[in-house]
Short mmCIF file of C-alpha atoms in Angstrom, two decimals:
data_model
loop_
_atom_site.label_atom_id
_atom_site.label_comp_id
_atom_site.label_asym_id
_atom_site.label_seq_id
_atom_site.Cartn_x
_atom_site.Cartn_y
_atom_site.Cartn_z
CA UNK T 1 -13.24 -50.54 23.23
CA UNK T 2 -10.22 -50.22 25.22
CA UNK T 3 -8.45 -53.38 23.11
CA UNK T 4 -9.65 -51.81 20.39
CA UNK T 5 -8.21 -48.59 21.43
CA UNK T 6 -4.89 -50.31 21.97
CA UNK T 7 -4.41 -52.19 19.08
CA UNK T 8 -5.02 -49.17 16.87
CA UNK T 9 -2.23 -47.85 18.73
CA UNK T 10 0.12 -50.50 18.69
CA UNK T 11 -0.30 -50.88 15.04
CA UNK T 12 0.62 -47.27 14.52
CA UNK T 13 3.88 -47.55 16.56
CA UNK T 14 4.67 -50.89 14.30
CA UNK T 15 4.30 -48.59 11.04
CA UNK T 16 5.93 -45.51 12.08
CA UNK T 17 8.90 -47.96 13.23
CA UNK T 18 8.95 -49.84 9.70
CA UNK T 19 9.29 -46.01 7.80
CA UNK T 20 11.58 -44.99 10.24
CA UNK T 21 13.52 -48.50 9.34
CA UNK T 22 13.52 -48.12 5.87
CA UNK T 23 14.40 -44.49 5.67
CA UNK T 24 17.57 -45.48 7.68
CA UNK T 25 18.39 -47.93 5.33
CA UNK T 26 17.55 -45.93 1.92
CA UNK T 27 19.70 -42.90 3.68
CA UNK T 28 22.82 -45.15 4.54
CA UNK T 29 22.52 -47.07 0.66
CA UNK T 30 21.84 -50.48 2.25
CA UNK T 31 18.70 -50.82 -0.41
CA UNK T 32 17.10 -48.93 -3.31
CA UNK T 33 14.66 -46.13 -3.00
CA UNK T 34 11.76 -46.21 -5.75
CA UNK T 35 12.95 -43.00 -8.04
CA UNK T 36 10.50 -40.86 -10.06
CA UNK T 37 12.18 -38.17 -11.95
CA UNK T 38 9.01 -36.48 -13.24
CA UNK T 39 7.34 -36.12 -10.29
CA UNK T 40 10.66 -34.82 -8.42
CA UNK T 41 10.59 -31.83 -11.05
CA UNK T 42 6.98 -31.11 -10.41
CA UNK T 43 8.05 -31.10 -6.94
CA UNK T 44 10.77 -28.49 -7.29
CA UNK T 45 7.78 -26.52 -9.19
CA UNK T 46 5.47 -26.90 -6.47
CA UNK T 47 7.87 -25.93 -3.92
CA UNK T 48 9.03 -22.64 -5.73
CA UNK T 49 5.40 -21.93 -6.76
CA UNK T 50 4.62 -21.73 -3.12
CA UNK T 51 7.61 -19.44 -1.87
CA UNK T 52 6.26 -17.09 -4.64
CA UNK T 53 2.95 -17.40 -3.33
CA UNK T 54 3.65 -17.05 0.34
CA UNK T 55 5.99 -13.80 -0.94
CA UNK T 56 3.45 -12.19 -2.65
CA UNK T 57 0.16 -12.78 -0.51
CA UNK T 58 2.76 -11.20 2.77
CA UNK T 59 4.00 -8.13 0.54
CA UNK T 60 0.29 -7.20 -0.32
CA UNK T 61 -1.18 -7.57 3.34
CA UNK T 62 1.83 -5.60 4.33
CA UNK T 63 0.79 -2.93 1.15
CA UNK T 64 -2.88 -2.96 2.75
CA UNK T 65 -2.01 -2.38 6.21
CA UNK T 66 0.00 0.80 4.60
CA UNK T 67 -3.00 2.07 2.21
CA UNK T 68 -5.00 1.52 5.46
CA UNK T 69 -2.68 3.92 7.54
CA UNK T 70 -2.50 6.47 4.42
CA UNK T 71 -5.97 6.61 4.40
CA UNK T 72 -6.48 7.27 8.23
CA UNK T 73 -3.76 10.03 8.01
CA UNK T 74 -5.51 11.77 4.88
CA UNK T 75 -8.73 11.80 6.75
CA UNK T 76 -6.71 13.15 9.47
CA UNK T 77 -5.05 15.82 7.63
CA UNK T 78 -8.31 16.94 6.17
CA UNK T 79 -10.19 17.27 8.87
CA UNK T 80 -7.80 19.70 9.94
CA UNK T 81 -7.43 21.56 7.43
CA UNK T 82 -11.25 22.23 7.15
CA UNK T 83 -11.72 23.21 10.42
CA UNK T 84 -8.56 25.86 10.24
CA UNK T 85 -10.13 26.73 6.41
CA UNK T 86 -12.27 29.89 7.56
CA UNK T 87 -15.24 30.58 6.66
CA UNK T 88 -15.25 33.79 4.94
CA UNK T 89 -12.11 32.35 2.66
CA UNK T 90 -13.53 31.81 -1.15
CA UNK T 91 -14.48 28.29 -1.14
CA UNK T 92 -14.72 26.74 1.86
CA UNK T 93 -17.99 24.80 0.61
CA UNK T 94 -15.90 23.15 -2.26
CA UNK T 95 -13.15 22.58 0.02
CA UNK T 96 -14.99 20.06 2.06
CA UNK T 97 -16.59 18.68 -0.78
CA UNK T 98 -13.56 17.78 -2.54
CA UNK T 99 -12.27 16.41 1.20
CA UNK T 100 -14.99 14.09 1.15
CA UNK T 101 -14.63 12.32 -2.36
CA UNK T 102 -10.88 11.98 -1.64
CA UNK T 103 -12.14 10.22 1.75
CA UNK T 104 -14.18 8.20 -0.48
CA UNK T 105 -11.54 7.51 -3.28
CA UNK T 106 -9.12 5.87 -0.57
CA UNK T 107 -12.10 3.85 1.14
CA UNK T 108 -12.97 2.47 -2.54
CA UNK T 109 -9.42 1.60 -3.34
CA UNK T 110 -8.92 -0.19 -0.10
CA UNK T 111 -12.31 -1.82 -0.57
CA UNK T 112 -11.18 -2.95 -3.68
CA UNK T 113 -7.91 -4.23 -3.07
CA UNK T 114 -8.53 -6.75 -0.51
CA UNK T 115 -12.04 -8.09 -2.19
CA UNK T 116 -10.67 -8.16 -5.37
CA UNK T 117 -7.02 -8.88 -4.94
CA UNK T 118 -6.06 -9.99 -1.45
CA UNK T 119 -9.36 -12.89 -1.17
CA UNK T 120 -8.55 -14.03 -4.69
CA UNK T 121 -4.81 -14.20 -3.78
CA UNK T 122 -5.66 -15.87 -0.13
CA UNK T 123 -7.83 -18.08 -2.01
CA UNK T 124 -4.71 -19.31 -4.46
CA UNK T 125 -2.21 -19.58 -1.20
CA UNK T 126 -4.95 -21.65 0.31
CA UNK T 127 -4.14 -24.19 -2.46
CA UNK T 128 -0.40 -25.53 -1.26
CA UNK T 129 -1.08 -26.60 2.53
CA UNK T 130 -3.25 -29.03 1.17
CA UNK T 131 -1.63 -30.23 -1.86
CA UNK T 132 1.68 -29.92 0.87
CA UNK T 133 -0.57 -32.72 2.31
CA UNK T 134 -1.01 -34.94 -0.50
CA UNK T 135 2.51 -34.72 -1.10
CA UNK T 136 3.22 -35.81 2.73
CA UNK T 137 1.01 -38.50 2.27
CA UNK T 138 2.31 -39.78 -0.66
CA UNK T 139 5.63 -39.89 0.69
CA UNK T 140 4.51 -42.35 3.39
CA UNK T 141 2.58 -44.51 1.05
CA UNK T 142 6.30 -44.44 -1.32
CA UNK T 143 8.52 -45.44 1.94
CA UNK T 144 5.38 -48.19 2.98
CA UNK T 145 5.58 -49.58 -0.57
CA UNK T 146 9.40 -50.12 -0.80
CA UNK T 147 10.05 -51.26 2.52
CA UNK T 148 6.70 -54.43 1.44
CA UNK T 149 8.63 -54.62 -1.63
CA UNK T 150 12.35 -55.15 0.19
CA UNK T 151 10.38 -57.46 2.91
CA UNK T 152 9.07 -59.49 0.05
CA UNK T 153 12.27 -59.89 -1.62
CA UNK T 154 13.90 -60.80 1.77
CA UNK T 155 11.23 -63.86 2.01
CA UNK T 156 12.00 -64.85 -1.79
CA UNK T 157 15.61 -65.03 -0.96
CA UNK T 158 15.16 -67.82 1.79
CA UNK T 159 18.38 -66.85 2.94
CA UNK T 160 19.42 -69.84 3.42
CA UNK T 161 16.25 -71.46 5.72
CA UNK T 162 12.83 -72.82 4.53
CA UNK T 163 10.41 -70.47 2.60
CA UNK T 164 7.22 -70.50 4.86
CA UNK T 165 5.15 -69.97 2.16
CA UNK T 166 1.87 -68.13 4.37
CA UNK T 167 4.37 -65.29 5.29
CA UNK T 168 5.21 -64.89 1.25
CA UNK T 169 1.56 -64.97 0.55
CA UNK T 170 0.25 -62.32 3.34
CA UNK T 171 3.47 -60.58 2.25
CA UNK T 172 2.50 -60.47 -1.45
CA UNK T 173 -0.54 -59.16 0.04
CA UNK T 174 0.80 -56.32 1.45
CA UNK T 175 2.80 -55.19 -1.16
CA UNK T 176 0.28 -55.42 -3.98
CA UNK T 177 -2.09 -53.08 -1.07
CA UNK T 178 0.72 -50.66 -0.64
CA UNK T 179 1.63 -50.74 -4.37
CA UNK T 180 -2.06 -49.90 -5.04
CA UNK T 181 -2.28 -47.20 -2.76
CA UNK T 182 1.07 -45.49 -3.69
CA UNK T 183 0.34 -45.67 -7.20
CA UNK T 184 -3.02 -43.98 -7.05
CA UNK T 185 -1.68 -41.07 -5.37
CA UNK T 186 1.41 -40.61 -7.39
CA UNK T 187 -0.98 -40.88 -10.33
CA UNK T 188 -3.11 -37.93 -8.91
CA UNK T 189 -0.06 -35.97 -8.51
CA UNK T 190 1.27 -36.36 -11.73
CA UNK T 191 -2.01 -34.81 -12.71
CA UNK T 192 -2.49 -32.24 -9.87
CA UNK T 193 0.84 -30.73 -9.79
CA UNK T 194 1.31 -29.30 -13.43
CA UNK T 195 -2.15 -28.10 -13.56
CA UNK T 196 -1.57 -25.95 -9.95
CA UNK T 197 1.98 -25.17 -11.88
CA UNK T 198 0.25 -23.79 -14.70
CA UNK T 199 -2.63 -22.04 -13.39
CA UNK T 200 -0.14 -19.34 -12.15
CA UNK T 201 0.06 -17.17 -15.11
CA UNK T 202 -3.55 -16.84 -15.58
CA UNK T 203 -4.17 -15.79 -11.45
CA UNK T 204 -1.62 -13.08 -11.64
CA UNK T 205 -2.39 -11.59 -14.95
CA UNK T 206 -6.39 -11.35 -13.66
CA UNK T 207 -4.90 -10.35 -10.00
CA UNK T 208 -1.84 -7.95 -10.91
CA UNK T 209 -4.89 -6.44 -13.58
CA UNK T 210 -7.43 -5.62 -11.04
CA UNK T 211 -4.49 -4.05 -9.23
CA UNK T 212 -3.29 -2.00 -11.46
CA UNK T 213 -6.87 -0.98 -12.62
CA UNK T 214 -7.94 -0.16 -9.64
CA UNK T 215 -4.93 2.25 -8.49
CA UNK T 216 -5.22 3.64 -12.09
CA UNK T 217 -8.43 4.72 -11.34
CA UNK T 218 -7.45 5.92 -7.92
CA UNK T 219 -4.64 7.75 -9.30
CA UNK T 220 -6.57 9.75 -11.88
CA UNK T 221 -9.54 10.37 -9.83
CA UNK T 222 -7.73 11.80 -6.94
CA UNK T 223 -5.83 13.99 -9.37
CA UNK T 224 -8.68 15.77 -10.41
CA UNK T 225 -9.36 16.35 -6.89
CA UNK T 226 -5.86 17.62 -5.79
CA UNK T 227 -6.55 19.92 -9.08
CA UNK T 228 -9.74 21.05 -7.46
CA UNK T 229 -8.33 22.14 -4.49
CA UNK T 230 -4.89 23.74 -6.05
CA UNK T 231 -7.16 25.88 -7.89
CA UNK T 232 -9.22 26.73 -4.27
CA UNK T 233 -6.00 27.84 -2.89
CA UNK T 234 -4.69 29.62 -5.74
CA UNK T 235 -8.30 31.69 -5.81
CA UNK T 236 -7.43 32.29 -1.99
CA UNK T 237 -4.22 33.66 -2.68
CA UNK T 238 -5.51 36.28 -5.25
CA UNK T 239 -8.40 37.28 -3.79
CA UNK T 240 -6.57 37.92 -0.65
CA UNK T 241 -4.23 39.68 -2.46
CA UNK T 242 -6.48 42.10 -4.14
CA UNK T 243 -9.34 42.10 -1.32
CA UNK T 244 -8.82 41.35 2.13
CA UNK T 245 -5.27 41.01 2.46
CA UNK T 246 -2.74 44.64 2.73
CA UNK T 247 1.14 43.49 1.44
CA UNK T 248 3.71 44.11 3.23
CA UNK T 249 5.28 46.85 1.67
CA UNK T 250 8.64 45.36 0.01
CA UNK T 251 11.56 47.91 -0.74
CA UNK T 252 14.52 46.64 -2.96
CA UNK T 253 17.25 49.60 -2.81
CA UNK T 254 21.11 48.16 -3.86
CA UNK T 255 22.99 48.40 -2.07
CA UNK T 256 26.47 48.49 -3.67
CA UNK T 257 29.59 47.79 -1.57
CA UNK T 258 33.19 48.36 -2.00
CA UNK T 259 32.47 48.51 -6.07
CA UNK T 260 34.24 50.98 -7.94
CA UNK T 261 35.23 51.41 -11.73
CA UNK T 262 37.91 48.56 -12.36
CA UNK T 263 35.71 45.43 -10.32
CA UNK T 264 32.86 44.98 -13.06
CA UNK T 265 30.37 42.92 -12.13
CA UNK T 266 30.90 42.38 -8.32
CA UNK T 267 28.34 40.88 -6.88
CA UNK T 268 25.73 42.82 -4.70
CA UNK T 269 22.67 42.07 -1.76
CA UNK T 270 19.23 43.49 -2.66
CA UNK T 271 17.42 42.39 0.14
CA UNK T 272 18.70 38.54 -0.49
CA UNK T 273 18.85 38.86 -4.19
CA UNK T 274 21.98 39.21 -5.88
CA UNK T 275 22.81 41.52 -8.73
CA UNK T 276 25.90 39.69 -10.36
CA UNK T 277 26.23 39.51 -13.87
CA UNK T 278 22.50 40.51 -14.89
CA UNK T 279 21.56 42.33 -18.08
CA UNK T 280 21.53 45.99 -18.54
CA UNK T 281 18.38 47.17 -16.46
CA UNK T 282 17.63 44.00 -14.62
CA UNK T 283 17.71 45.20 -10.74
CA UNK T 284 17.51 41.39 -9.61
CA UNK T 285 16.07 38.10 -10.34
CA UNK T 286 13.22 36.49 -8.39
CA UNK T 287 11.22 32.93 -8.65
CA UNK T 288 7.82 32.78 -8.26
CA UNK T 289 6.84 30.93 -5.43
CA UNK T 290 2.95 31.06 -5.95
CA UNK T 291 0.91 31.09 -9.29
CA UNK T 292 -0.38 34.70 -10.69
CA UNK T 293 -3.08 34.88 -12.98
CA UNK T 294 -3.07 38.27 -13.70
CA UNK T 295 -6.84 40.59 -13.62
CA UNK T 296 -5.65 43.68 -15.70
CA UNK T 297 -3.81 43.77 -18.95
CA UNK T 298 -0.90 45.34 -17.57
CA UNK T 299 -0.17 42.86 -15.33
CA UNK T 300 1.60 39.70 -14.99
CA UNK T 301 0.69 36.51 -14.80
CA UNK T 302 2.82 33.46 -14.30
CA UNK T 303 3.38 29.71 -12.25
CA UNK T 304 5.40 28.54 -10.17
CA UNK T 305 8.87 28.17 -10.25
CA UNK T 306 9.09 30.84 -13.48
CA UNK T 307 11.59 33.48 -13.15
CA UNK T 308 11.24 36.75 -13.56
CA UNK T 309 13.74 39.49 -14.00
CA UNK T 310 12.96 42.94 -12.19
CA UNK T 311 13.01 46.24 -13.49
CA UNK T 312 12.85 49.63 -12.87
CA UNK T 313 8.95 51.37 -13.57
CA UNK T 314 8.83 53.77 -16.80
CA UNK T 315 7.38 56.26 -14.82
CA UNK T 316 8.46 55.49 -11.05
CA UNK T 317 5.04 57.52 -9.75
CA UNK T 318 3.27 54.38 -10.98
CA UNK T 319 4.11 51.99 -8.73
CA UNK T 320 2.11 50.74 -6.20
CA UNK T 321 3.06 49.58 -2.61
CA UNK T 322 3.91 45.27 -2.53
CA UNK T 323 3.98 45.55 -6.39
CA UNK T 324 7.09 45.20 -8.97
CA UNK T 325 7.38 45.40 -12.76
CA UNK T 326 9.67 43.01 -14.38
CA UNK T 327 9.59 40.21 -17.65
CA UNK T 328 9.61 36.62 -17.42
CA UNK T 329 12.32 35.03 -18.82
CA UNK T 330 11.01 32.24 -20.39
CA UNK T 331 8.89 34.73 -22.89
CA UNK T 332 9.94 38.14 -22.33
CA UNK T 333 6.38 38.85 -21.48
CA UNK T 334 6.18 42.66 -19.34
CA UNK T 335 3.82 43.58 -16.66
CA UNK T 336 3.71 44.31 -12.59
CA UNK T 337 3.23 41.32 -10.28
CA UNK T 338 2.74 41.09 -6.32
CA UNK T 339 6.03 41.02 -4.61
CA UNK T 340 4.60 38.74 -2.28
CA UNK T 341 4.37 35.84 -4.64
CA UNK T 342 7.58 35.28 -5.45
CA UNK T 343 10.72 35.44 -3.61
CA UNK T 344 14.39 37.21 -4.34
CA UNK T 345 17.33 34.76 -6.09
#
């Protein structure tokens, strides 16, 4: 066992010192290389194939780790907010309800994008390692067949003493083995190597589309959920507005400083607003920092962000503490409006 053992061995050393031979002498030009243009462009392929691969499949574990993290902070977030959410505020119930299904919308988008994207797209990286090997392999077999084939030719030659024709027999030998050998593998690589090649259009339109799909769906689900809970909020506001919650009572007086006859159009502070160059019997501007749906038809109602010119009360008796009159600018549309939703420009 132990000869056996050591012959094994020593044969290994012998081979590894007959590549190493040859490569030295292929390197340095002291004899030809076998040359296989083809296969050195499927080579180049399968070499820039795999940096694409190994790219992508590191970018979307990254992207999963992140979605991962997103979703822990949502759950997070919401979780808070529901338990500051109290429970006499209008609803509470739909609140949490709409907390959960965004919970579940990120678990089924994670879910989703490493069964359905990251195993398929493991499964395609899995692919070059081993073809890598074949390639390794074949290589050897190439640098094993031309060093036999330069060893024959050596014995043809003579070089000047006696052909010992046993030595140019086992050495024919040897070279039709290796030729056999290399041959067979370059011949499965000439087949192997486009088809890998190829099959890359057709893995990332069927793995970018179950991406894309999925965070589609994602996308529009949670936005009817975001919707959901806008409208909660904006409920909230009104409902504190008119029920529960007392406005701070909000006085806009000019004040007008230094002005006098010959500076028209100086500009003035009401309460943070200015008052330069507005229309005749606009007291100040403000934006609207809440939306306003308005309950009575002599009211206002608006979104957020509109802008809304103030003005003075037809009959100044009718207005009410934390409430303004003015027009929206965008339509010209007249009513009152809580103070509090907006702010002064």
């Amino acid at each position: 066992m132990a000869e056996r053992k050591g012959s094994l061995l020593a044969k290994s050393v012998s081979k590894h010192a007959g590549r190493a031979k040859e490569k030295f002498l292929q390197n340095f030009g002291k004899v030809d290389r076998t040359a296989d243009d083809i296969f050195d462009e499927h080579l180049e392929n399968f070499n820039r194939q795999q940096i694409s691969a190994n790219r992508l499949q590191k970018e979307f574990n990254n992207y999963i780790r992140c979605i991962r993290a997103v979703q822990a902070a949502s759950k997070s977030l919401y979780d808070c907010i529901n338990d500051v959410y109290e429970g006499g505020w209008v609803g509470q119930d739909i609140l949490y309800a709409q907390s959960q299904n965004l919970e579940m919308l990120w678990q089924d988008l994670s879910h989703k994008l490493a069964d359905q994207v990251l195993l398929p797209l493991n499964t395609y990286s899995a692919q070059f390692p081993e073809m890598k090997k074949k390639i390794d392999k074949r290589s050897r077999k190439l640098v094993d067949y031309d060093g036999q084939r330069h060893n024959m030719q050596s014995l043809e030659g003579g070089g000047g003493k006696k052909r010992d024709e046993t030595k140019v027999l086992k050495a024919r030998e040897q070279l039709q083995q290796a030729k056999r050998t290399y041959e067979l593998l370059n011949s499965e690589l000439h087949d192997d190597l486009p088809a890998l090649y190829h099959s890359r259009i057709l893995f990332l339109v069927n793995n970018l589309q179950t991406l894309f799909s999925a965070e589609q769906v994602f996308h529009t689900e949670t936005s009817k959920v975001y919707s959901e809970l806008e409208a909660i909020i904006d409920k909230l506001a009104t409902d504190s507005q008119r029920q529960s919650y007392t406005p701070r009572k909000v006085t806009y007086s000019p004040k007008i400083n230094n002005i006098n006859s010959n500076s028209p159009g100086s500009p003035t502070s009401t309460t943070g607003a200015t008052t330069d160059n507005l229309p005749p019997g606009v007291l100040y501007k403000v934006k609207a920092t809440y939306r306003y749906n308005r309950e009575d038809v002599d009211e206002l109602s608006f979104e957020v962000g509109e802008i809304i010119r103030v003005v003075q009360y037809d009959d100044p008796e009718e207005q009410e503490e934390g409430w303004l009159m003015g027009m929206k600018e965008s339509t010209g549309e007249k009513g009152m409006f809580p103070a509090n939703f907006t702010r002064p420009l």
